[in-house]
Amino acid sequence: MEKFTIQAQAKEPLGGERSEAVTGVVASGNLEILFERNKDSLVVTVEVMTASHGYKPVWDAVIRDFVERVSPGGMHISIHDNGARPDTVLLRLMQGARLMEAQS
Amino acid sequence: MIPKNVMSEPSWYESSARARIEGLLDSGSFEEILPPQSRVMSPHLALFDLPPAFDDGMIVGRGQIDGCPVAVAAQEGQFMGGTFAEVSGAKLVGLLRGVAHSAGTRQGVGAVLLLLDTGGVRLQEANAGEMAVSETIRAIIDVRRAGVPVIALIGGRAGAFGGGGLVTACCSHVVISEQGRISVSGPEVIETNKGVEEFDSRDRALVWRVTGGRSRVLLGGADSYVKGDVGSFRKAAAQARNSTPSFSLETLEREQERLTERLKLYGSCHDTPEIWRIAGLPEPEGIADMTEDDFMSLLAKEGLHHDAR
């Protein structure tokens, strides 16, 4: 298992009122993501735990893409990955951000 | 073919454990105990270089179904096969003990719903898992003795195997769909130990013919048969709450007699059509291939031959 943390700076804080949200399952080729809120409303922290070794550059690229698309400022994101492909990772990140943006 | 009236409904089989809870309970009523953000996770999986899950694949809490308070536990069958382990087991046992303890008080619930989806004990933490299964069985008995029905809902990908099969059999009422499976030794286990002539685990038709929902409900191993959509499970769970048999010595003795008789009648059969032929069902070879509606009307005609649980 490989563990690392990726930090990014967003342009805008992510709206919504939810304090946390979880999406996905640690199944084969899938991952679960827990979204929580950081104190700093522009920082994005992503803690990754993955069963596949040696893919940190791909994670960096996917998370950079996600931060550019959604601007998820203030999110503390924890990931348990069981070999998900990059498109699945991006999909789950987008789902999680959408859940956090809900109004109640 | 999927029946038209359930095609647009979310499928129990396809849904995650969280989605099942959401569809089962009154909207917004679920209050989770030890939710993902409390990060109570398996301490053992890291040793095996395996990623954990925030909820260890067991979601427990309280909610309402048609306004009636219930306790709910749902296994995520896709995480480690929905297995019983140290943390997931403790969450389930804790929930059940809490229900038994609060029965008859203002915090009491009207029923416990177990959304089992499991291959049995998690092999990476097998000792803790085996203990969790026996503690769960003990706790279910205590809940039933306190007068609260325990209802198992079986229709997930992993089925209810190993300890999960034993736990299911201890419940007051079992709801199952065609996709649901209940057994103790799973198909691969039987094949490994007894050879492929005994049981071919890759023969999916055989696996479902023997362990699947239709056989289980016809043989009395399940009490309600539903189409595989979440709404049907919800309806069956709400109804089952009010129609469970008393948990008495008399009930258990009758059940023991029924099982002895069943073994005598069907004990030498090798496949389910042989059983249906002895039982005198029409078209014994065709039971597995009937449409859902035809099977449900056959079931209504035959009635349920058991007084179990």
PDB file of C-alpha atoms in Angstrom, chain A residues 8-46:
ATOM      1  CA  ALA A   8      -3.515  22.281  -3.889  1.00  0.00           C
ATOM      2  CA  GLN A   9      -4.791  25.838  -3.852  1.00  0.00           C
ATOM      3  CA  ALA A  10      -8.278  26.489  -5.253  1.00  0.00           C
ATOM      4  CA  LYS A  11      -9.563  29.773  -6.670  1.00  0.00           C
ATOM      5  CA  GLU A  12     -12.921  29.636  -4.868  1.00  0.00           C
ATOM      6  CA  PRO A  13     -14.236  27.900  -1.741  1.00  0.00           C
ATOM      7  CA  LEU A  14     -16.724  25.076  -2.372  1.00  0.00           C
ATOM      8  CA  GLY A  15     -20.261  26.088  -1.394  1.00  0.00           C
ATOM      9  CA  GLY A  16     -22.940  24.013   0.283  1.00  0.00           C
ATOM     10  CA  GLU A  17     -23.815  23.198   3.866  1.00  0.00           C
ATOM     11  CA  ARG A  18     -22.878  19.559   4.268  1.00  0.00           C
ATOM     12  CA  SER A  19     -20.051  19.008   6.731  1.00  0.00           C
ATOM     13  CA  GLU A  20     -19.089  15.656   5.227  1.00  0.00           C
ATOM     14  CA  ALA A  21     -20.005  13.242   2.465  1.00  0.00           C
ATOM     15  CA  VAL A  22     -18.864   9.800   1.436  1.00  0.00           C
ATOM     16  CA  THR A  23     -19.023   8.288  -2.017  1.00  0.00           C
ATOM     17  CA  GLY A  24     -17.867   5.020  -3.589  1.00  0.00           C
ATOM     18  CA  VAL A  25     -16.865   1.680  -2.105  1.00  0.00           C
ATOM     19  CA  VAL A  26     -13.451   0.031  -1.601  1.00  0.00           C
ATOM     20  CA  ALA A  27     -14.264  -2.652  -4.166  1.00  0.00           C
ATOM     21  CA  SER A  28     -11.917  -3.986  -6.829  1.00  0.00           C
ATOM     22  CA  GLY A  29     -11.287  -1.227  -9.402  1.00  0.00           C
ATOM     23  CA  ASN A  30     -13.156   1.240  -7.230  1.00  0.00           C
ATOM     24  CA  LEU A  31     -12.421   3.634  -4.370  1.00  0.00           C
ATOM     25  CA  GLU A  32     -14.156   5.409  -1.506  1.00  0.00           C
ATOM     26  CA  ILE A  33     -13.792   9.111  -0.880  1.00  0.00           C
ATOM     27  CA  LEU A  34     -14.631  11.007   2.285  1.00  0.00           C
ATOM     28  CA  PHE A  35     -15.081  14.759   1.917  1.00  0.00           C
ATOM     29  CA  GLU A  36     -14.726  16.977   4.997  1.00  0.00           C
ATOM     30  CA  ARG A  37     -14.153  20.721   5.407  1.00  0.00           C
ATOM     31  CA  ASN A  38     -10.751  22.312   6.097  1.00  0.00           C
ATOM     32  CA  LYS A  39     -10.354  25.430   8.231  1.00  0.00           C
ATOM     33  CA  ASP A  40      -8.697  27.295   5.375  1.00  0.00           C
ATOM     34  CA  SER A  41     -11.385  27.848   2.744  1.00  0.00           C
ATOM     35  CA  LEU A  42      -9.052  27.827  -0.286  1.00  0.00           C
ATOM     36  CA  VAL A  43      -6.726  24.939   0.544  1.00  0.00           C
ATOM     37  CA  VAL A  44      -7.503  21.482  -0.852  1.00  0.00           C
ATOM     38  CA  THR A  45      -5.893  18.522   0.943  1.00  0.00           C
ATOM     39  CA  VAL A  46      -6.092  15.044  -0.549  1.00  0.00           C
TER      40      VAL A  46
END
